Amino acid sequence: DAGVTQSPTHLIKTRGQQVTLRCSPKSGHDTVSWYQQALGQGPQFIFQYYEEEERQRGNFPDRFSGHQFPNYSSELNVNALLLGDSALYLCASSLGPSSGTRETQYFGPGTRLLVL
Amino acid sequence: AQSVSQHNHHVILSEAASLELGCNYSYGGTVNLFWYVQYPGQHLQLLLKYFSGDPLVKGIKGFEAEFIKSKFSFNLRKPSVQWSDTAEYFCAVIASGGSYIPTFGRGTSLIVHP
């Protein structure tokens, strides 16, 4: 049973560029959440997708956008990259919509993004 | 908006020592509380969670946490740590009944010497 997978594992970009990160949820899960984890900090919630729609959003600018596909996989897009966007980006999957907070989230290994 | 404080950023213990990691949150309503662990080179994974009922929650690998509502705390404990407990520990809070926006603490790095 495959867990949550993310690609790529590492990425280097320059300021102003755009980046797309990908996530495949754990088998049977239909909800995907994205987090940003800066060095020495805990994960910060970016947004959550369920039924191909953004259901909840944290305090992140519109430069951060996402998408969920019919197979439940998801993409995180970041436009006009800033140095401060350098971080580990985590994807987590769960079963059920955002109201189902009792469902355990399963995290992927993350994508480490470095912006130069 | 809720916030989470983990007071101990770095903890170093010897094997068999007892562990208590502090977690305090700020939110006046009902909360769901979590402790996650990230072992070196591994994914973030759930240690234990509290939604309601018995405030003493038992998790995997001998960990437990106690929810003290009056103190807005959810401290993690283990009576006797092992070298394999070396990891980063994160406390997280979700305000129940509201928008699903989990808030994580900044984490505590635990090193256990054999």
PDB file of C-alpha atoms in Angstrom:
ATOM      1  CA  ASP A   1       0.000   0.000   0.000  1.00  0.00           C
ATOM      2  CA  ALA A   2       1.726   3.144  -1.232  1.00  0.00           C
ATOM      3  CA  GLY A   3       1.834   6.031   1.172  1.00  0.00           C
ATOM      4  CA  VAL A   4       1.880   9.681   0.222  1.00  0.00           C
ATOM      5  CA  THR A   5       4.411  10.408  -2.485  1.00  0.00           C
ATOM      6  CA  GLN A   6       5.788  13.756  -3.580  1.00  0.00           C
ATOM      7  CA  SER A   7       7.906  14.898  -6.476  1.00  0.00           C
ATOM      8  CA  PRO A   8      10.460  16.173  -6.993  1.00  0.00           C
ATOM      9  CA  THR A   9      12.445  15.586  -3.791  1.00  0.00           C
ATOM     10  CA  HIS A  10      14.624  18.649  -4.277  1.00  0.00           C
ATOM     11  CA  LEU A  11      14.364  21.710  -6.468  1.00  0.00           C
ATOM     12  CA  ILE A  12      16.456  24.820  -7.047  1.00  0.00           C
ATOM     13  CA  LYS A  13      14.891  27.910  -8.613  1.00  0.00           C
ATOM     14  CA  THR A  14      15.757  31.567  -8.936  1.00  0.00           C
ATOM     15  CA  ARG A  15      13.744  34.545  -7.798  1.00  0.00           C
ATOM     16  CA  GLY A  16      10.816  35.379 -10.034  1.00  0.00           C
ATOM     17  CA  GLN A  17      10.469  31.888 -11.428  1.00  0.00           C
ATOM     18  CA  GLN A  18       7.476  29.635 -11.057  1.00  0.00           C
ATOM     19  CA  VAL A  19       7.435  26.142  -9.564  1.00  0.00           C
ATOM     20  CA  THR A  20       5.029  23.193  -9.546  1.00  0.00           C
ATOM     21  CA  LEU A  21       5.156  20.513  -6.882  1.00  0.00           C
ATOM     22  CA  ARG A  22       3.237  17.266  -7.087  1.00  0.00           C
ATOM     23  CA  CYS A  23       1.596  14.962  -4.584  1.00  0.00           C
ATOM     24  CA  SER A  24      -0.104  11.595  -4.803  1.00  0.00           C
ATOM     25  CA  PRO A  25      -2.236  10.752  -1.772  1.00  0.00           C
ATOM     26  CA  LYS A  26      -2.267   7.513   0.131  1.00  0.00           C
ATOM     27  CA  SER A  27      -4.423   4.877  -1.497  1.00  0.00           C
ATOM     28  CA  GLY A  28      -8.078   5.407  -0.572  1.00  0.00           C
ATOM     29  CA  HIS A  29      -7.626   9.023   0.484  1.00  0.00           C
ATOM     30  CA  ASP A  30      -9.483  11.833  -1.261  1.00  0.00           C
ATOM     31  CA  THR A  31      -8.311  14.940   0.581  1.00  0.00           C
ATOM     32  CA  VAL A  32      -4.951  16.625   0.158  1.00  0.00           C
ATOM     33  CA  SER A  33      -3.437  19.379   2.289  1.00  0.00           C
ATOM     34  CA  TRP A  34      -0.270  21.349   1.616  1.00  0.00           C
ATOM     35  CA  TYR A  35       2.096  22.784   4.202  1.00  0.00           C
ATOM     36  CA  GLN A  36       5.205  24.951   4.142  1.00  0.00           C
ATOM     37  CA  GLN A  37       7.894  24.165   6.695  1.00  0.00           C
ATOM     38  CA  ALA A  38      10.653  26.730   6.972  1.00  0.00           C
ATOM     39  CA  LEU A  39      13.921  25.727   8.594  1.00  0.00           C
ATOM     40  CA  GLY A  40      13.536  25.425  12.354  1.00  0.00           C
ATOM     41  CA  GLN A  41       9.780  25.928  12.239  1.00  0.00           C
ATOM     42  CA  GLY A  42       6.705  23.765  12.326  1.00  0.00           C
ATOM     43  CA  PRO A  43       4.578  23.149   9.242  1.00  0.00           C
ATOM     44  CA  GLN A  44       2.317  26.019   8.193  1.00  0.00           C
ATOM     45  CA  PHE A  45      -0.978  25.181   6.521  1.00  0.00           C
ATOM     46  CA  ILE A  46      -1.254  26.496   2.972  1.00  0.00           C
ATOM     47  CA  PHE A  47      -4.541  25.006   1.726  1.00  0.00           C
ATOM     48  CA  GLN A  48      -6.609  21.867   1.448  1.00  0.00           C
ATOM     49  CA  TYR A  49      -8.277  20.275  -1.566  1.00  0.00           C
ATOM     50  CA  TYR A  50     -11.288  18.009  -1.627  1.00  0.00           C
ATOM     51  CA  GLU A  51     -13.451  17.115  -4.618  1.00  0.00           C
ATOM     52  CA  GLU A  52     -11.119  19.154  -6.816  1.00  0.00           C
ATOM     53  CA  GLU A  53     -11.891  22.361  -4.933  1.00  0.00           C
ATOM     54  CA  GLU A  54      -9.927  24.420  -2.462  1.00  0.00           C
ATOM     55  CA  ARG A  55     -11.798  23.978   0.824  1.00  0.00           C
ATOM     56  CA  GLN A  56      -9.669  25.825   3.333  1.00  0.00           C
ATOM     57  CA  ARG A  57      -6.783  28.244   3.004  1.00  0.00           C
ATOM     58  CA  GLY A  58      -4.165  29.476   5.411  1.00  0.00           C
ATOM     59  CA  ASN A  59      -2.505  32.858   5.457  1.00  0.00           C
ATOM     60  CA  PHE A  60      -0.625  32.620   2.173  1.00  0.00           C
ATOM     61  CA  PRO A  61      -0.691  35.057  -0.775  1.00  0.00           C
ATOM     62  CA  ASP A  62      -2.361  34.354  -4.090  1.00  0.00           C
ATOM     63  CA  ARG A  63       1.043  33.471  -5.544  1.00  0.00           C
ATOM     64  CA  PHE A  64       0.347  30.080  -3.977  1.00  0.00           C
ATOM     65  CA  SER A  65      -2.247  28.145  -5.896  1.00  0.00           C
ATOM     66  CA  GLY A  66      -3.182  24.548  -6.284  1.00  0.00           C
ATOM     67  CA  HIS A  67      -5.147  21.985  -8.123  1.00  0.00           C
ATOM     68  CA  GLN A  68      -6.611  18.581  -7.445  1.00  0.00           C
ATOM     69  CA  PHE A  69      -7.197  16.067 -10.198  1.00  0.00           C
ATOM     70  CA  PRO A  70      -9.990  13.473 -10.525  1.00  0.00           C
ATOM     71  CA  ASN A  71      -7.595  10.777  -9.288  1.00  0.00           C
ATOM     72  CA  TYR A  72      -7.138  12.872  -6.081  1.00  0.00           C
ATOM     73  CA  SER A  73      -3.524  13.774  -6.810  1.00  0.00           C
ATOM     74  CA  SER A  74      -2.640  17.409  -6.357  1.00  0.00           C
ATOM     75  CA  GLU A  75      -0.274  20.141  -7.462  1.00  0.00           C
ATOM     76  CA  LEU A  76       1.029  23.165  -5.632  1.00  0.00           C
ATOM     77  CA  ASN A  77       2.062  26.101  -7.797  1.00  0.00           C
ATOM     78  CA  VAL A  78       4.062  29.050  -6.598  1.00  0.00           C
ATOM     79  CA  ASN A  79       4.519  32.051  -8.884  1.00  0.00           C
ATOM     80  CA  ALA A  80       7.032  34.893  -8.716  1.00  0.00           C
ATOM     81  CA  LEU A  81       9.261  33.038  -6.283  1.00  0.00           C
ATOM     82  CA  LEU A  82      10.862  34.945  -3.436  1.00  0.00           C
ATOM     83  CA  LEU A  83      13.911  34.007  -1.396  1.00  0.00           C
ATOM     84  CA  GLY A  84      11.572  33.526   1.555  1.00  0.00           C
ATOM     85  CA  ASP A  85       9.744  30.752  -0.270  1.00  0.00           C
ATOM     86  CA  SER A  86      12.722  28.472   0.365  1.00  0.00           C
ATOM     87  CA  ALA A  87      11.345  25.701   2.546  1.00  0.00           C
ATOM     88  CA  LEU A  88      10.249  22.094   2.779  1.00  0.00           C
ATOM     89  CA  TYR A  89       6.803  21.689   1.210  1.00  0.00           C
ATOM     90  CA  LEU A  90       4.783  18.887   2.727  1.00  0.00           C
ATOM     91  CA  CYS A  91       1.733  17.188   1.366  1.00  0.00           C
ATOM     92  CA  ALA A  92      -0.654  15.319   3.624  1.00  0.00           C
ATOM     93  CA  SER A  93      -3.620  13.173   2.685  1.00  0.00           C
ATOM     94  CA  SER A  94      -6.666  12.062   4.599  1.00  0.00           C
ATOM     95  CA  LEU A  95     -10.114  10.636   4.060  1.00  0.00           C
ATOM     96  CA  GLY A  96     -13.020  13.048   4.040  1.00  0.00           C
ATOM     97  CA  PRO A  97     -13.568  16.766   3.801  1.00  0.00           C
ATOM     98  CA  SER A  98     -12.136  19.436   6.032  1.00  0.00           C
ATOM     99  CA  SER A  99     -14.867  18.960   8.599  1.00  0.00           C
ATOM    100  CA  GLY A 100     -13.595  15.484   9.278  1.00  0.00           C
ATOM    101  CA  THR A 101     -10.839  16.586  11.585  1.00  0.00           C
ATOM    102  CA  ARG A 102     -10.909  13.219  13.307  1.00  0.00           C
ATOM    103  CA  GLU A 103      -9.295  11.647  10.282  1.00  0.00           C
ATOM    104  CA  THR A 104      -5.587  11.091  10.620  1.00  0.00           C
ATOM    105  CA  GLN A 105      -3.431  12.900   8.113  1.00  0.00           C
ATOM    106  CA  TYR A 106      -0.600  10.996   6.495  1.00  0.00           C
ATOM    107  CA  PHE A 107       2.373  13.086   5.428  1.00  0.00           C
ATOM    108  CA  GLY A 108       4.678  12.669   2.478  1.00  0.00           C
ATOM    109  CA  PRO A 109       8.456  13.083   2.552  1.00  0.00           C
ATOM    110  CA  GLY A 110       8.270  16.632   1.237  1.00  0.00           C
ATOM    111  CA  THR A 111       9.899  18.628  -1.534  1.00  0.00           C
ATOM    112  CA  ARG A 112      12.786  20.823  -0.517  1.00  0.00           C
ATOM    113  CA  LEU A 113      12.726  24.048  -2.499  1.00  0.00           C
ATOM    114  CA  LEU A 114      15.669  26.414  -2.591  1.00  0.00           C
ATOM    115  CA  VAL A 115      15.195  29.835  -4.160  1.00  0.00           C
ATOM    116  CA  LEU A 116      18.380  31.662  -5.126  1.00  0.00           C
TER     117      LEU A 116
ATOM    118  CA  ALA B   1      -6.561  32.675  15.489  1.00  0.00           C
ATOM    119  CA  GLN B   2      -5.009  29.959  17.571  1.00  0.00           C
ATOM    120  CA  SER B   3      -1.306  29.677  18.301  1.00  0.00           C
ATOM    121  CA  VAL B   4       0.859  26.909  19.715  1.00  0.00           C
ATOM    122  CA  SER B   5       3.934  27.265  21.898  1.00  0.00           C
ATOM    123  CA  GLN B   6       6.507  24.581  22.441  1.00  0.00           C
ATOM    124  CA  HIS B   7       8.795  25.896  25.120  1.00  0.00           C
ATOM    125  CA  ASN B   8      11.632  23.429  24.786  1.00  0.00           C
ATOM    126  CA  HIS B   9      13.327  23.789  21.427  1.00  0.00           C
ATOM    127  CA  HIS B  10      16.149  21.370  22.183  1.00  0.00           C
ATOM    128  CA  VAL B  11      16.167  18.572  24.747  1.00  0.00           C
ATOM    129  CA  ILE B  12      19.048  16.197  25.421  1.00  0.00           C
ATOM    130  CA  LEU B  13      18.507  13.133  27.602  1.00  0.00           C
ATOM    131  CA  SER B  14      20.219   9.897  28.475  1.00  0.00           C
ATOM    132  CA  GLU B  15      18.490   6.594  27.838  1.00  0.00           C
ATOM    133  CA  ALA B  16      16.000   5.602  30.559  1.00  0.00           C
ATOM    134  CA  ALA B  17      15.425   9.217  31.562  1.00  0.00           C
ATOM    135  CA  SER B  18      11.865  10.481  31.741  1.00  0.00           C
ATOM    136  CA  LEU B  19      10.591  12.893  29.123  1.00  0.00           C
ATOM    137  CA  GLU B  20       8.093  15.723  29.237  1.00  0.00           C
ATOM    138  CA  LEU B  21       7.695  18.125  26.343  1.00  0.00           C
ATOM    139  CA  GLY B  22       5.558  21.177  26.877  1.00  0.00           C
ATOM    140  CA  CYS B  23       2.825  22.381  24.554  1.00  0.00           C
ATOM    141  CA  ASN B  24       0.533  25.312  25.224  1.00  0.00           C
ATOM    142  CA  TYR B  25      -2.077  26.715  22.903  1.00  0.00           C
ATOM    143  CA  SER B  26      -4.128  29.855  22.790  1.00  0.00           C
ATOM    144  CA  TYR B  27      -7.745  29.358  21.828  1.00  0.00           C
ATOM    145  CA  GLY B  28     -10.771  29.740  24.004  1.00  0.00           C
ATOM    146  CA  GLY B  29     -13.025  27.175  22.383  1.00  0.00           C
ATOM    147  CA  THR B  30     -13.010  23.445  21.888  1.00  0.00           C
ATOM    148  CA  VAL B  31      -9.846  22.079  20.353  1.00  0.00           C
ATOM    149  CA  ASN B  32      -8.487  18.919  18.825  1.00  0.00           C
ATOM    150  CA  LEU B  33      -4.888  18.307  19.837  1.00  0.00           C
ATOM    151  CA  PHE B  34      -2.107  16.301  18.217  1.00  0.00           C
ATOM    152  CA  TRP B  35       1.483  15.297  18.683  1.00  0.00           C
ATOM    153  CA  TYR B  36       3.503  14.393  15.612  1.00  0.00           C
ATOM    154  CA  VAL B  37       6.991  12.952  15.411  1.00  0.00           C
ATOM    155  CA  GLN B  38       9.568  13.115  12.663  1.00  0.00           C
ATOM    156  CA  TYR B  39      12.380  10.592  12.986  1.00  0.00           C
ATOM    157  CA  PRO B  40      15.598  11.395  11.115  1.00  0.00           C
ATOM    158  CA  GLY B  41      15.076  10.884   7.416  1.00  0.00           C
ATOM    159  CA  GLN B  42      11.454   9.871   7.815  1.00  0.00           C
ATOM    160  CA  HIS B  43       8.023  11.356   7.232  1.00  0.00           C
ATOM    161  CA  LEU B  44       6.075  13.291   9.809  1.00  0.00           C
ATOM    162  CA  GLN B  45       3.792  10.799  11.563  1.00  0.00           C
ATOM    163  CA  LEU B  46       1.070  10.945  14.177  1.00  0.00           C
ATOM    164  CA  LEU B  47       2.037   9.952  17.735  1.00  0.00           C
ATOM    165  CA  LEU B  48      -1.301  10.561  19.412  1.00  0.00           C
ATOM    166  CA  LYS B  49      -4.387  12.753  19.300  1.00  0.00           C
ATOM    167  CA  TYR B  50      -7.072  14.079  21.603  1.00  0.00           C
ATOM    168  CA  PHE B  51     -10.617  14.945  20.571  1.00  0.00           C
ATOM    169  CA  SER B  52     -12.727  14.402  23.665  1.00  0.00           C
ATOM    170  CA  GLY B  53     -13.177  12.137  26.668  1.00  0.00           C
ATOM    171  CA  ASP B  54     -10.349  10.949  28.885  1.00  0.00           C
ATOM    172  CA  PRO B  55      -7.792  13.770  28.998  1.00  0.00           C
ATOM    173  CA  LEU B  56      -4.970  11.263  29.320  1.00  0.00           C
ATOM    174  CA  VAL B  57      -4.237   9.977  25.854  1.00  0.00           C
ATOM    175  CA  LYS B  58      -1.970   7.059  25.058  1.00  0.00           C
ATOM    176  CA  GLY B  59      -0.151   6.881  21.755  1.00  0.00           C
ATOM    177  CA  ILE B  60       2.332   4.698  19.985  1.00  0.00           C
ATOM    178  CA  LYS B  61       5.730   3.648  21.329  1.00  0.00           C
ATOM    179  CA  GLY B  62       4.846   4.263  24.974  1.00  0.00           C
ATOM    180  CA  PHE B  63       4.078   7.968  24.619  1.00  0.00           C
ATOM    181  CA  GLU B  64       1.181   9.649  26.370  1.00  0.00           C
ATOM    182  CA  ALA B  65      -0.131  13.183  26.664  1.00  0.00           C
ATOM    183  CA  GLU B  66      -2.402  14.908  29.114  1.00  0.00           C
ATOM    184  CA  PHE B  67      -4.882  17.597  28.154  1.00  0.00           C
ATOM    185  CA  ILE B  68      -5.311  20.153  30.914  1.00  0.00           C
ATOM    186  CA  LYS B  69      -8.014  22.524  29.750  1.00  0.00           C
ATOM    187  CA  SER B  70      -7.517  25.048  32.542  1.00  0.00           C
ATOM    188  CA  LYS B  71      -3.872  25.417  31.589  1.00  0.00           C
ATOM    189  CA  PHE B  72      -4.408  25.244  27.814  1.00  0.00           C
ATOM    190  CA  SER B  73      -1.744  22.566  27.777  1.00  0.00           C
ATOM    191  CA  PHE B  74      -1.162  19.218  26.097  1.00  0.00           C
ATOM    192  CA  ASN B  75       2.202  17.985  27.336  1.00  0.00           C
ATOM    193  CA  LEU B  76       3.824  14.883  25.919  1.00  0.00           C
ATOM    194  CA  ARG B  77       5.375  12.341  28.278  1.00  0.00           C
ATOM    195  CA  LYS B  78       7.308   9.116  28.233  1.00  0.00           C
ATOM    196  CA  PRO B  79       8.553   7.477  31.435  1.00  0.00           C
ATOM    197  CA  SER B  80      11.737   6.025  29.957  1.00  0.00           C
ATOM    198  CA  VAL B  81      13.189   7.191  26.656  1.00  0.00           C
ATOM    199  CA  GLN B  82      15.245   5.127  24.264  1.00  0.00           C
ATOM    200  CA  TRP B  83      17.931   6.090  21.784  1.00  0.00           C
ATOM    201  CA  SER B  84      15.396   5.422  19.012  1.00  0.00           C
ATOM    202  CA  ASP B  85      13.205   8.259  20.346  1.00  0.00           C
ATOM    203  CA  THR B  86      15.683  10.761  18.937  1.00  0.00           C
ATOM    204  CA  ALA B  87      13.502  12.882  16.664  1.00  0.00           C
ATOM    205  CA  GLU B  88      11.705  16.179  16.145  1.00  0.00           C
ATOM    206  CA  TYR B  89       8.363  16.461  17.962  1.00  0.00           C
ATOM    207  CA  PHE B  90       5.563  18.791  16.924  1.00  0.00           C
ATOM    208  CA  CYS B  91       2.414  19.751  18.768  1.00  0.00           C
ATOM    209  CA  ALA B  92      -0.605  20.821  16.684  1.00  0.00           C
ATOM    210  CA  VAL B  93      -4.038  22.280  17.361  1.00  0.00           C
ATOM    211  CA  ILE B  94      -7.244  22.424  15.342  1.00  0.00           C
ATOM    212  CA  ALA B  95     -10.136  24.556  16.517  1.00  0.00           C
ATOM    213  CA  SER B  96     -13.070  22.173  16.591  1.00  0.00           C
ATOM    214  CA  GLY B  97     -16.191  23.196  14.730  1.00  0.00           C
ATOM    215  CA  GLY B  98     -14.494  25.980  12.872  1.00  0.00           C
ATOM    216  CA  SER B  99     -12.430  26.136   9.740  1.00  0.00           C
ATOM    217  CA  TYR B 100      -9.961  23.343   9.362  1.00  0.00           C
ATOM    218  CA  ILE B 101      -6.694  25.196   9.735  1.00  0.00           C
ATOM    219  CA  PRO B 102      -4.262  23.203  11.830  1.00  0.00           C
ATOM    220  CA  THR B 103      -1.643  25.195  13.693  1.00  0.00           C
ATOM    221  CA  PHE B 104       1.689  23.578  14.504  1.00  0.00           C
ATOM    222  CA  GLY B 105       4.234  24.544  17.106  1.00  0.00           C
ATOM    223  CA  ARG B 106       7.802  25.130  15.989  1.00  0.00           C
ATOM    224  CA  GLY B 107       8.915  21.747  17.241  1.00  0.00           C
ATOM    225  CA  THR B 108      11.226  20.270  19.871  1.00  0.00           C
ATOM    226  CA  SER B 109      14.387  18.482  18.868  1.00  0.00           C
ATOM    227  CA  LEU B 110      15.027  15.533  21.186  1.00  0.00           C
ATOM    228  CA  ILE B 111      18.407  13.806  21.307  1.00  0.00           C
ATOM    229  CA  VAL B 112      18.733  10.681  23.415  1.00  0.00           C
ATOM    230  CA  HIS B 113      22.236   9.528  24.257  1.00  0.00           C
ATOM    231  CA  PRO B 114      22.740   5.737  24.548  1.00  0.00           C
TER     232      PRO B 114
END
